[in-house]
Amino acid sequence: MEPTMPEPRTDRLDHLDHRELSDLLDGRWADQRREIRDVCLGESLRKIEGQPLDDYRERVLDQLHELVDRGLVARAFPTHLGGEDNHGGNIAGFEEFAVADPSMQIKAGVQWGLFGSAVLHLGTAEHHDRLLPDIMSLRVPGAFAMTEIGHGSDVASLGTTATYDPAAQEFVLHTPFRAAWKEFLGNAAVHGAAAVVFAQLVTAGVNHGVHAFYVPIRQLAVDGTVGDLLPGVQAEDDGLKGGLNGIDNGRLAFDHVRVPRRNLLNRYGDVAPDGTYSSPIASPGRRFFTMLGTLVQGRVSLSGAATVAAKMALATAVRYGSERRQFAGADDNSETVLLDYQRHQRRLLPLVARTYAAQFMHNQLLERFHDVFAGIHDTDEDRQDVETLAAASKPLSTWLALEVTQECREACGGAGYMTENRLTGLRADMDVYVTFEGDNNVLLQLVGKRLLTDYGRAMATMDVAGAVRYVADRAADMTLHRTPLRRAAQSMQDWGSAARSVNEVRDAGVQRELLEDRVEAMIAEIAGDLRTVSGAPAAEAAAMFNSHQDALIAAARAHGELLQWEAFTEALNGIADPATRKVMTWLRDLFGLGLIEEHLDWYLIHGRLSAQRAAAVTSYINRLLPRLRDHALDLVDAFGYSPAHIGAPIGTGVEAERQSEARQYQRRLRASGGEPILEKHVRARSA
């Protein structure tokens, strides 16, 4: 089961240090990543395309049992239960299960990353000892019952209720209307024996908000066989989906289902036998966000898994584009390699740069996540930072995966549309990543609100002198960047000096300033407008916020892209080999300038760039492309996925063999003197 990795190319003096680059990409938990990649080479774990739905679901369940048997699922659980308390290494390895089959990865995530993790992080030691062993061993397959048909990402407004009955010391779970049915739940349709159910906790006539409950939903035999639904539990099968069909997603509802008081996962909120509610967190709002924050690993893992899919797709498309030939170029006897065309470079190389940036940001997120959940840095502020970083990273990475898989499919032509080359399957499986564990636009709105909050705090804590200086600086900024005089002066300075403009935009300090300035200016403008309705009636304030929602989400996305650029730049400092650092700096520049080019309208409208410098951005990008084209194979080989890992025939070198055979045939034909004369040549001679 040894993977066949492409050998680093050494035909140039400036070849990349393949191992150093791979280590940088794989980060702190490289060993765990590589272990899981190679486990995914096993045929029993590989996706079988076109399997019937029921067979596919059972195969994926069998795969999870195999993961248990191999001891690959317990890293994040407590050591006294056989785990490792290794939260970062657990997620790093988990993300790589997408190499074999995203359905297996997500079903594993439902079982151990959501269902099991909810018991771990929302429960207490009693819950851990009583419930986690059967969850870890998969004796109790489970569902994570949070999302409802009618509320989606609005968890605080869930309709399901859990009303405490002090006489029986039980909670009565109830689904009061159709929109309160739990929806899209992995393991709910067939395999789940229990669920962690999120419901409004009501005791003594008071609603204390959303809490989590461990609820058996199906009969479980001594031999582990999952049987019929328990009384009061209703389930429906979601059936065939657009992707991830190895998971038995379904709906759950509860008709006055009773669960014992001890099944309340009570780390953050408890109910005494007499019905008295207590919590270590007095504020209901803060308590709610603290509970949800403990489950952030779902967003973290989706960010990394989506980047894995992007890397696999790019490895296939770049390898194919480096071999496939199409249309004669300068030499009538030789067709041009696809990746030598500028347009093909424009399609793929910026996506390679963005994928590197996404991975570097994800590595930082994973470090922060591990420090919080391992207790190394675990303050409220640390947790909020991880939540914000995850809410910024997950949208960028999952949208990137969709864009990459689609562009790579198109870049491989008809071959990319063949199921065997995996691009269409990856695209279908990645599609739902942008909406589960938080719709991407909702997550970016959370990031935007955090940016506004931080901006407001900075202004609130500023003394009078500081405020005067700030206003003066902003006034100067407005004068310098928004007046026609500034634009005219800048254009005059740049006139006739394209080389100078290029040198400026390639400077890391200039790129940082431009990217930072856009975020800061957008947030300041939104905050300034919202300040005008401070103290206004709720309806007026809500209308003003709604009118700025799109701008806020755009600012949050720009902030996430800035974080990616900073992570990429920081990663450059860890590269010792000079040639590798040089090429990676070009790749970072392609990423940074690509962001600026995408938003040139903003920079021009706000006077941040002159027309000359705007043109220099595109000019330098076009100069970077052929430089990076020479290193394209090295850059995707450093992702660490061999042709065996990816499983796409067009990425195995077969296209190079076909092209070589065709060229040899043409050479032999010309050498034999029997090659037919082209009609256009006959006409040219007769003329």
XYZ file of C-alpha atoms in Angstrom:
687
model
C 0.000 0.000 0.000
C 2.994 2.264 -0.534
C 2.017 5.447 -2.385
C 3.877 6.285 -5.564
C 4.922 9.891 -5.135
C 6.229 11.828 -8.144
C 9.946 12.392 -7.909
C 10.959 16.050 -7.447
C 12.220 17.440 -10.752
C 15.916 18.327 -10.774
C 16.296 19.349 -14.419
C 16.650 23.028 -13.463
C 19.122 24.778 -11.212
C 16.255 26.460 -9.361
C 14.191 23.338 -8.647
C 12.064 23.470 -5.530
C 12.873 21.697 -2.280
C 9.978 19.271 -2.492
C 10.233 17.923 1.051
C 10.561 21.334 2.684
C 7.508 22.600 0.840
C 5.456 19.525 1.720
C 6.399 19.845 5.389
C 5.373 23.500 5.344
C 1.990 22.684 3.800
C 1.216 19.725 6.049
C 2.106 21.708 9.143
C 2.495 20.607 12.746
C 0.543 17.367 12.341
C 2.159 16.232 9.087
C 2.650 12.675 10.365
C -1.061 12.277 11.117
C -2.001 13.666 7.716
C 0.321 11.330 5.854
C -0.729 8.320 7.895
C -4.386 8.834 6.968
C -3.581 9.538 3.305
C -1.869 6.184 3.044
C -4.649 4.422 4.962
C -6.963 5.823 2.280
C -5.119 3.788 -0.351
C -6.856 0.657 0.933
C -9.447 -0.612 -1.534
C -11.975 -1.237 1.233
C -12.059 2.509 1.965
C -12.178 3.797 -1.604
C -15.373 5.173 -3.077
C -17.132 2.984 -5.625
C -18.800 5.334 -8.080
C -22.368 4.557 -9.068
C -23.205 2.226 -6.174
C -26.913 1.853 -5.376
C -27.939 4.114 -2.504
C -28.576 1.426 0.119
C -25.365 -0.454 -0.745
C -23.356 2.751 -0.616
C -24.685 3.643 2.826
C -23.890 0.206 4.235
C -20.397 0.284 2.729
C -19.641 3.601 4.407
C -20.903 2.279 7.755
C -18.601 -0.727 7.326
C -15.746 1.685 6.603
C -16.354 3.450 9.915
C -16.100 0.126 11.714
C -12.793 -0.442 9.941
C -11.540 2.945 11.158
C -12.432 1.893 14.709
C -10.603 -1.418 14.277
C -7.524 0.452 13.043
C -7.568 2.739 16.086
C -7.926 5.923 14.020
C -10.910 7.655 15.648
C -10.010 8.282 19.289
C -7.333 10.968 19.108
C -9.549 13.792 20.424
C -11.092 11.823 23.290
C -9.790 11.648 26.897
C -6.761 9.494 27.592
C -8.505 7.620 30.422
C -11.004 6.357 27.827
C -8.308 5.308 25.377
C -7.951 8.594 23.520
C -5.023 10.965 23.151
C -6.428 14.425 23.967
C -4.853 15.430 20.643
C -7.413 17.799 19.157
C -5.285 19.302 16.397
C -3.858 15.975 15.234
C -7.327 14.467 15.220
C -8.734 17.084 12.862
C -5.629 17.119 10.652
C -5.991 13.391 10.068
C -9.769 13.510 9.769
C -9.578 16.053 6.927
C -7.545 13.607 4.861
C -10.310 10.983 4.816
C -11.676 12.992 1.875
C -8.880 11.382 -0.168
C -10.793 8.092 -0.068
C -14.386 9.331 0.009
C -15.931 12.533 1.376
C -18.980 10.503 2.453
C -16.794 8.431 4.761
C -15.154 11.589 6.063
C -18.430 13.342 6.842
C -20.105 10.270 8.364
C -17.054 9.887 10.609
C -17.392 13.573 11.414
C -21.044 13.123 12.374
C -20.250 10.203 14.672
C -17.120 11.432 16.425
C -16.809 15.100 15.537
C -20.424 16.143 16.207
C -22.340 13.474 18.134
C -19.378 12.354 20.233
C -17.876 15.808 20.501
C -21.151 17.248 21.814
C -21.140 14.692 24.634
C -17.454 15.437 25.291
C -17.688 19.211 25.348
C -21.228 19.817 26.610
C -21.390 16.907 29.042
C -19.578 16.271 32.326
C -17.362 13.447 33.572
C -20.414 11.304 34.310
C -21.573 11.592 30.701
C -18.068 10.895 29.420
C -17.704 7.668 31.377
C -21.259 6.476 30.706
C -21.731 7.441 27.059
C -18.429 7.991 25.269
C -17.061 4.398 25.222
C -20.011 3.163 23.112
C -19.796 6.247 20.888
C -16.059 5.806 20.348
C -16.461 2.107 19.518
C -19.429 2.793 17.185
C -21.602 0.456 19.204
C -23.973 3.438 19.369
C -24.098 5.237 16.023
C -25.513 8.692 16.586
C -26.975 11.812 15.038
C -26.392 15.478 15.775
C -29.905 16.921 15.902
C -29.517 20.678 15.823
C -30.760 22.036 12.483
C -34.502 22.398 11.951
C -36.458 22.777 8.732
C -37.741 26.189 9.706
C -34.692 27.845 11.225
C -31.488 26.520 9.674
C -28.585 28.605 10.965
C -30.807 30.439 13.472
C -30.149 27.970 16.292
C -31.364 30.303 19.041
C -34.896 30.177 17.594
C -35.265 26.378 17.446
C -38.845 25.169 17.904
C -38.180 21.835 19.643
C -38.912 21.978 23.375
C -37.627 20.016 26.368
C -39.975 20.660 29.290
C -38.949 19.385 32.706
C -41.355 17.222 34.704
C -40.183 17.337 38.366
C -42.557 14.577 39.462
C -40.903 12.074 37.099
C -37.508 13.842 36.997
C -37.652 13.637 33.215
C -37.542 16.007 30.271
C -40.348 15.777 27.753
C -39.033 16.428 24.230
C -41.610 17.598 21.763
C -41.777 18.806 18.177
C -44.716 21.243 18.203
C -44.999 21.930 14.457
C -43.641 20.692 11.138
C -41.021 23.427 10.776
C -39.462 22.213 14.044
C -38.548 18.787 12.624
C -34.814 18.179 12.827
C -33.471 18.052 9.262
C -30.404 16.965 7.241
C -29.125 14.748 10.073
C -26.489 12.167 9.239
C -27.335 8.708 10.699
C -30.959 9.745 11.265
C -32.566 7.853 8.380
C -31.233 4.345 9.073
C -28.182 3.831 11.276
C -28.594 6.106 14.296
C -29.366 4.560 17.689
C -29.213 7.844 19.597
C -28.958 11.563 19.012
C -27.773 14.687 20.738
C -30.886 16.846 20.435
C -30.847 20.613 20.820
C -34.055 22.018 22.287
C -35.442 24.937 24.267
C -35.077 23.970 27.947
C -38.235 24.890 29.872
C -38.535 24.405 33.633
C -40.907 25.983 36.134
C -42.480 27.948 33.294
C -39.216 29.632 32.248
C -37.449 29.096 28.914
C -33.691 29.027 29.554
C -32.758 28.766 25.890
C -31.217 26.033 23.760
C -29.541 23.104 25.564
C -28.387 19.651 24.430
C -29.872 16.299 25.451
C -28.717 12.719 24.856
C -31.757 10.923 23.417
C -32.026 7.232 22.395
C -34.008 7.064 19.126
C -33.913 3.373 18.072
C -33.844 0.015 19.778
C -30.350 -1.344 20.279
C -29.859 -5.080 20.675
C -27.173 -6.664 22.852
C -25.234 -7.634 19.734
C -25.231 -4.001 18.559
C -27.960 -4.373 15.946
C -29.955 -1.178 15.478
C -33.700 -1.852 15.363
C -36.979 0.037 15.128
C -37.667 3.578 16.235
C -38.511 4.013 19.886
C -42.037 5.133 20.894
C -42.692 8.775 20.116
C -39.718 9.125 17.760
C -40.509 9.776 14.102
C -37.996 9.638 11.248
C -38.000 10.288 7.510
C -35.323 9.510 4.945
C -33.939 12.448 2.948
C -33.236 10.029 0.103
C -30.961 10.734 -2.835
C -28.979 13.981 -2.577
C -26.730 16.025 -4.843
C -23.684 14.436 -3.214
C -22.459 12.598 -0.095
C -24.913 9.781 -0.743
C -22.978 7.393 1.476
C -24.579 9.163 4.437
C -28.124 8.290 5.533
C -29.378 11.835 6.093
C -32.865 12.160 7.458
C -35.362 14.031 9.642
C -36.360 13.446 13.250
C -39.362 14.549 15.304
C -40.420 13.822 18.869
C -43.925 13.325 20.189
C -43.621 13.872 23.958
C -40.548 11.642 24.218
C -39.298 11.332 27.805
C -35.604 11.236 28.726
C -34.137 11.087 32.242
C -32.821 14.267 33.862
C -29.269 12.947 33.776
C -29.360 12.959 29.959
C -29.214 16.749 29.945
C -25.644 17.571 28.868
C -25.218 19.950 31.752
C -21.752 21.439 31.634
C -23.168 24.930 31.082
C -26.707 24.583 32.454
C -28.264 22.165 34.938
C -31.688 21.394 36.378
C -32.026 20.140 39.957
C -34.513 17.380 40.830
C -37.047 19.985 41.936
C -36.746 21.847 38.626
C -34.442 24.669 39.766
C -32.208 25.853 36.925
C -28.567 26.869 37.468
C -25.653 27.801 35.248
C -22.047 28.937 35.744
C -22.772 31.568 33.070
C -25.367 34.096 34.173
C -26.039 35.721 30.790
C -28.346 33.586 28.592
C -26.801 35.049 25.449
C -23.241 34.410 26.530
C -24.195 30.907 27.708
C -25.698 30.109 24.303
C -22.654 31.269 22.358
C -20.306 29.482 24.753
C -22.144 26.201 24.179
C -22.074 26.598 20.402
C -18.441 27.685 20.514
C -17.404 24.325 21.963
C -18.618 22.726 18.708
C -16.505 24.885 16.407
C -14.416 21.931 15.256
C -17.016 21.125 12.588
C -16.237 24.393 10.815
C -12.513 23.921 11.346
C -12.536 20.455 9.798
C -14.695 21.491 6.843
C -12.230 24.270 6.055
C -9.381 21.759 5.915
C -11.292 19.034 4.085
C -12.387 21.471 1.383
C -8.759 22.479 0.891
C -7.834 18.797 0.549
C -10.388 18.488 -2.273
C -9.019 21.613 -3.966
C -5.479 20.239 -3.805
C -6.486 16.899 -5.301
C -8.391 18.558 -8.145
C -5.509 20.890 -8.956
C -2.991 18.054 -8.868
C -5.059 16.250 -11.495
C -5.659 19.284 -13.731
C -2.082 20.575 -13.624
C -0.597 17.141 -14.310
C -3.011 16.654 -17.195
C -2.408 20.189 -18.501
C 1.342 19.554 -18.470
C 0.935 16.555 -20.784
C -2.066 17.227 -23.016
C -1.258 18.905 -26.335
C -3.693 20.853 -28.478
C -3.226 22.943 -31.643
C 0.020 23.573 -33.472
C 2.104 26.517 -32.332
C 5.297 27.932 -33.792
C 6.261 24.450 -34.931
C 3.832 22.953 -37.439
C 5.033 19.506 -36.446
C 4.418 19.847 -32.723
C 1.243 20.723 -30.859
C 1.357 23.044 -27.844
C 1.109 21.791 -24.265
C -2.072 23.173 -22.664
C -0.291 24.698 -19.701
C 1.913 26.732 -22.053
C -1.126 28.775 -23.087
C -1.513 31.951 -21.059
C -5.234 31.410 -20.654
C -4.675 27.952 -19.190
C -2.133 29.433 -16.809
C -4.638 32.121 -15.832
C -7.237 29.450 -15.125
C -5.140 27.211 -12.901
C -2.119 28.974 -11.406
C -4.040 31.632 -9.427
C -6.109 28.786 -7.984
C -2.905 27.038 -6.941
C -1.857 30.256 -5.180
C -5.228 30.592 -3.447
C -5.094 26.969 -2.323
C -1.660 27.464 -0.776
C -2.984 30.561 0.999
C -6.035 28.653 2.259
C -3.853 25.840 3.603
C -1.493 28.209 5.397
C -4.399 30.035 7.039
C -5.946 26.701 7.976
C -2.696 25.585 9.598
C -2.801 28.662 11.816
C -6.462 28.051 12.639
C -5.709 24.452 13.582
C -2.899 25.561 15.905
C -5.210 28.049 17.625
C -7.988 25.457 17.872
C -5.673 22.902 19.460
C -4.333 25.403 21.998
C -7.869 26.251 23.128
C -9.207 22.717 23.409
C -6.010 21.324 24.895
C -6.229 24.024 27.578
C -2.967 25.731 26.585
C -4.620 29.067 25.786
C -8.263 28.788 26.804
C -9.691 32.155 27.770
C -13.001 33.573 26.561
C -11.054 35.818 24.212
C -9.093 32.856 22.818
C -12.310 30.967 22.139
C -13.900 33.977 20.461
C -10.823 34.377 18.284
C -10.987 30.730 17.195
C -14.699 31.044 16.418
C -14.105 34.178 14.346
C -11.140 32.671 12.539
C -13.126 29.516 11.752
C -16.079 31.608 10.565
C -13.731 33.421 8.167
C -11.779 30.373 6.987
C -14.645 27.951 6.325
C -16.446 30.138 3.737
C -13.263 30.975 1.831
C -12.071 27.361 1.736
C -15.396 25.789 0.816
C -16.154 28.337 -1.913
C -12.624 27.793 -3.186
C -13.194 24.036 -3.377
C -16.280 24.532 -5.541
C -14.509 26.980 -7.823
C -11.421 24.792 -8.125
C -13.245 21.549 -8.841
C -15.410 23.217 -11.494
C -12.513 25.035 -13.184
C -10.352 21.915 -13.129
C -13.214 19.906 -14.615
C -13.474 22.382 -17.487
C -9.708 22.636 -17.894
C -9.579 18.877 -18.451
C -12.232 19.010 -21.159
C -14.339 15.922 -21.724
C -11.898 13.825 -19.712
C -12.731 15.947 -16.686
C -16.389 15.025 -17.047
C -15.674 11.308 -16.771
C -16.622 9.954 -13.360
C -13.422 7.922 -13.146
C -11.370 11.111 -12.934
C -13.232 12.139 -9.738
C -13.628 15.836 -10.512
C -17.410 15.704 -10.951
C -17.780 13.566 -7.842
C -15.634 15.903 -5.765
C -17.611 18.877 -7.033
C -20.906 17.234 -6.077
C -19.690 16.173 -2.642
C -18.176 19.577 -1.865
C -21.339 21.454 -2.830
C -23.058 21.057 0.534
C -19.937 22.152 2.440
C -20.832 25.782 1.737
C -24.090 25.534 3.676
C -23.670 23.017 6.469
C -22.017 23.827 9.784
C -23.205 27.360 9.036
C -24.192 28.949 5.730
C -21.161 30.802 4.406
C -22.895 34.154 4.176
C -24.194 33.840 7.736
C -20.709 32.979 8.977
C -19.197 35.972 7.221
C -21.853 38.170 8.777
C -20.652 36.930 12.181
C -17.117 37.912 11.203
C -18.330 41.320 10.069
C -20.145 41.913 13.350
C -16.944 41.037 15.231
C -15.024 43.539 13.114
C -17.619 46.214 13.896
C -17.465 45.364 17.597
C -13.670 45.603 17.670
C -13.822 48.873 15.755
C -16.373 50.268 18.206
C -14.297 49.217 21.213
C -11.205 50.845 19.763
C -13.091 54.095 19.341
C -14.758 53.851 22.764
C -11.488 53.381 24.645
C -9.672 56.139 22.784
C -8.990 59.264 24.854
C -9.945 62.714 23.621
C -6.489 63.466 22.225
C -6.432 60.112 20.472
C -9.875 60.709 19.021
C -8.804 64.098 17.701
C -5.739 62.529 16.107
C -7.876 59.740 14.643
C -10.356 62.190 13.121
C -7.497 64.264 11.759
C -5.835 61.195 10.280
C -9.106 60.081 8.719
C -9.644 63.552 7.308
C -6.164 63.502 5.838
C -6.796 60.038 4.496
C -10.015 61.164 2.828
C -8.245 64.152 1.366
C -5.325 62.137 0.038
C -7.254 59.190 -1.326
C -10.549 60.583 -2.526
C -9.857 63.934 -4.125
C -9.212 64.350 -7.840
C -6.002 66.223 -6.922
C -4.518 63.068 -5.364
C -5.430 60.944 -8.347
C -4.066 63.482 -10.789
C -0.795 63.829 -8.899
C -0.401 60.085 -8.688
C -1.057 59.634 -12.377
C 1.457 62.324 -13.234
C 4.076 60.694 -11.037
C 3.505 57.296 -12.617
C 3.286 58.567 -16.176
C 5.975 56.967 -18.309
C 7.294 54.800 -15.450
C 5.598 51.425 -15.744
C 8.651 49.655 -14.303
C 8.468 51.768 -11.165
C 4.774 50.987 -10.773
C 5.457 47.256 -11.090
C 8.222 47.432 -8.485
C 5.835 49.108 -6.089
C 2.951 46.668 -6.440
C 5.236 43.659 -6.050
C 6.472 45.021 -2.713
C 5.011 43.043 0.210
C 4.493 46.203 2.251
C 2.460 47.794 -0.528
C 0.313 44.674 -0.940
C -0.342 44.529 2.798
C -1.260 48.206 2.923
C -3.684 47.897 0.028
C -5.380 44.807 1.434
C -5.577 46.240 4.966
C -6.789 49.605 3.766
C -9.731 48.097 1.946
C -10.915 46.212 5.032
C -10.456 49.165 7.363
C -12.122 51.651 5.038
C -15.122 49.387 4.458
C -15.647 48.760 8.184
C -15.179 52.439 9.055
C -17.752 53.476 6.466
C -20.317 50.937 7.691
C -19.710 51.849 11.339
C -20.080 55.532 10.543
C -23.426 54.978 8.859
C -24.740 52.720 11.628
C -23.727 55.257 14.261
C -26.321 57.633 12.837
C -29.122 55.373 14.119
C -27.645 54.789 17.555
C -30.557 54.991 19.995
C -33.124 54.968 17.180
C -36.221 52.730 17.295
C -35.491 49.047 16.714
C -37.212 48.968 13.318
C -35.164 51.890 12.021
C -31.902 50.428 13.333
C -32.706 47.018 11.802
C -33.497 48.605 8.450
C -30.203 50.516 8.486
C -28.243 47.356 9.332
C -30.043 45.416 6.600
C -29.156 48.079 4.055
C -25.468 47.516 4.905
C -25.570 43.721 5.160
C -24.051 43.079 1.753
C -21.231 45.554 2.408
C -20.574 43.976 5.805
C -20.252 40.497 4.316
C -17.935 41.861 1.606
C -15.774 43.481 4.302
C -15.657 40.218 6.259
C -14.568 38.316 3.169
C -11.874 40.911 2.497
C -10.726 40.454 6.096
C -10.496 36.684 5.604
C -8.480 37.168 2.427
C -6.134 39.505 4.277
C -5.635 36.807 6.931
C -4.802 34.325 4.166
C -2.255 36.727 2.680
C -0.665 37.246 6.098
C -0.517 33.496 6.731
C 1.128 32.969 3.337
C 3.654 35.736 4.044
C 4.455 34.292 7.461
C 4.971 30.862 5.899
C 7.639 32.324 3.594
C 9.756 33.004 6.654
C 9.889 29.281 7.338
C 11.496 28.392 3.991
C 15.255 27.872 4.167
C 15.988 26.932 0.556
C 16.569 30.165 -1.460
C 15.158 28.872 -4.740
C 12.039 27.552 -3.038
C 11.553 30.832 -1.181
C 11.880 32.790 -4.414
C 9.252 30.736 -6.230
C 6.946 30.791 -3.222
C 7.291 34.578 -3.044
C 6.149 34.744 -6.662
C 3.188 32.540 -5.729
C 2.351 34.786 -2.765
C 2.541 37.812 -5.054
C 0.197 36.106 -7.500
C -2.258 35.567 -4.666
C -2.024 39.090 -3.270
C -2.103 40.887 -6.594
C -4.923 38.615 -7.732
C -7.027 39.915 -4.836
C -6.166 43.495 -5.721
C -6.893 42.925 -9.408
C -10.275 41.396 -8.527
C -11.218 44.599 -6.720
C -9.513 47.170 -8.913
C -12.805 49.008 -9.235
C -12.807 49.682 -5.487
C -9.192 50.827 -5.472
C -9.769 53.132 -8.443
C -13.049 54.580 -7.158
C -11.551 55.287 -3.739
C -8.356 56.692 -5.177
C -6.077 54.058 -3.651
C -4.527 53.253 -7.021
C -3.968 55.315 -10.119
C -4.817 53.923 -13.539
C -1.086 53.440 -14.149
C -0.616 51.354 -11.042
C -3.830 49.444 -11.673
C -2.484 48.475 -15.082
C 0.802 47.488 -13.416
C -1.040 44.963 -11.253
C -2.334 43.043 -14.266
C 0.953 43.461 -16.100
C 2.939 41.903 -13.277
C 0.468 39.041 -12.860
C 0.952 38.219 -16.539
C 4.729 38.221 -15.991
C 4.424 35.901 -13.000
C 2.404 33.273 -14.843
C 5.148 31.927 -17.172
C 7.646 31.963 -14.296
C 5.346 29.867 -12.154
C 4.327 27.652 -15.052
C 7.854 26.177 -14.955
C 7.225 25.108 -11.366
C 3.570 24.115 -11.639
C 4.195 20.382 -11.345
C 6.472 20.848 -8.345
C 3.885 23.036 -6.655
C 1.070 20.483 -6.947
C 3.342 17.505 -6.232
C 4.189 19.195 -2.916
C 0.527 18.814 -1.935
C 1.477 15.237 -1.109
C -1.084 13.340 -3.200
C 0.257 10.683 -5.524
C -1.743 9.460 -8.537
C -2.681 6.459 -6.377
C -4.099 8.737 -3.687
C -6.182 10.742 -6.139
C -7.254 7.874 -8.350
C -7.775 9.907 -11.526
C -6.409 8.071 -14.594
C -5.677 11.330 -16.435
C -3.318 12.288 -13.619
C -1.199 9.134 -13.802
C 0.914 9.922 -16.877
C -1.241 8.027 -19.365
C -1.823 11.218 -21.348
C 1.939 11.733 -21.719
C 2.197 8.190 -23.049
C -0.576 8.840 -25.574
C 1.012 12.081 -26.724
C 4.423 10.450 -27.009
C 2.970 7.641 -29.108
C 1.265 10.142 -31.419
C 4.429 12.222 -31.881
C 6.561 9.149 -32.574
C 4.045 8.027 -35.161
C 4.162 11.410 -36.895
C 7.975 11.456 -36.846
C 8.174 7.978 -38.386
C 5.632 8.944 -41.001
C 7.598 12.059 -41.994
C 10.880 10.131 -42.041
C 9.395 7.475 -44.317
C 8.522 10.032 -46.973
C 4.998 8.668 -47.084
C 3.296 11.503 -45.239
C 0.435 12.929 -47.313
C 0.854 16.511 -48.448
C -1.609 18.969 -46.942
C -3.973 20.556 -49.431
C -2.939 24.061 -48.368
C 0.662 23.283 -49.281
C -0.384 21.983 -52.707
C -2.314 25.192 -53.335
C 0.650 27.271 -52.191
C 3.004 25.536 -54.638
C 0.609 25.895 -57.556
C 0.225 29.595 -56.795
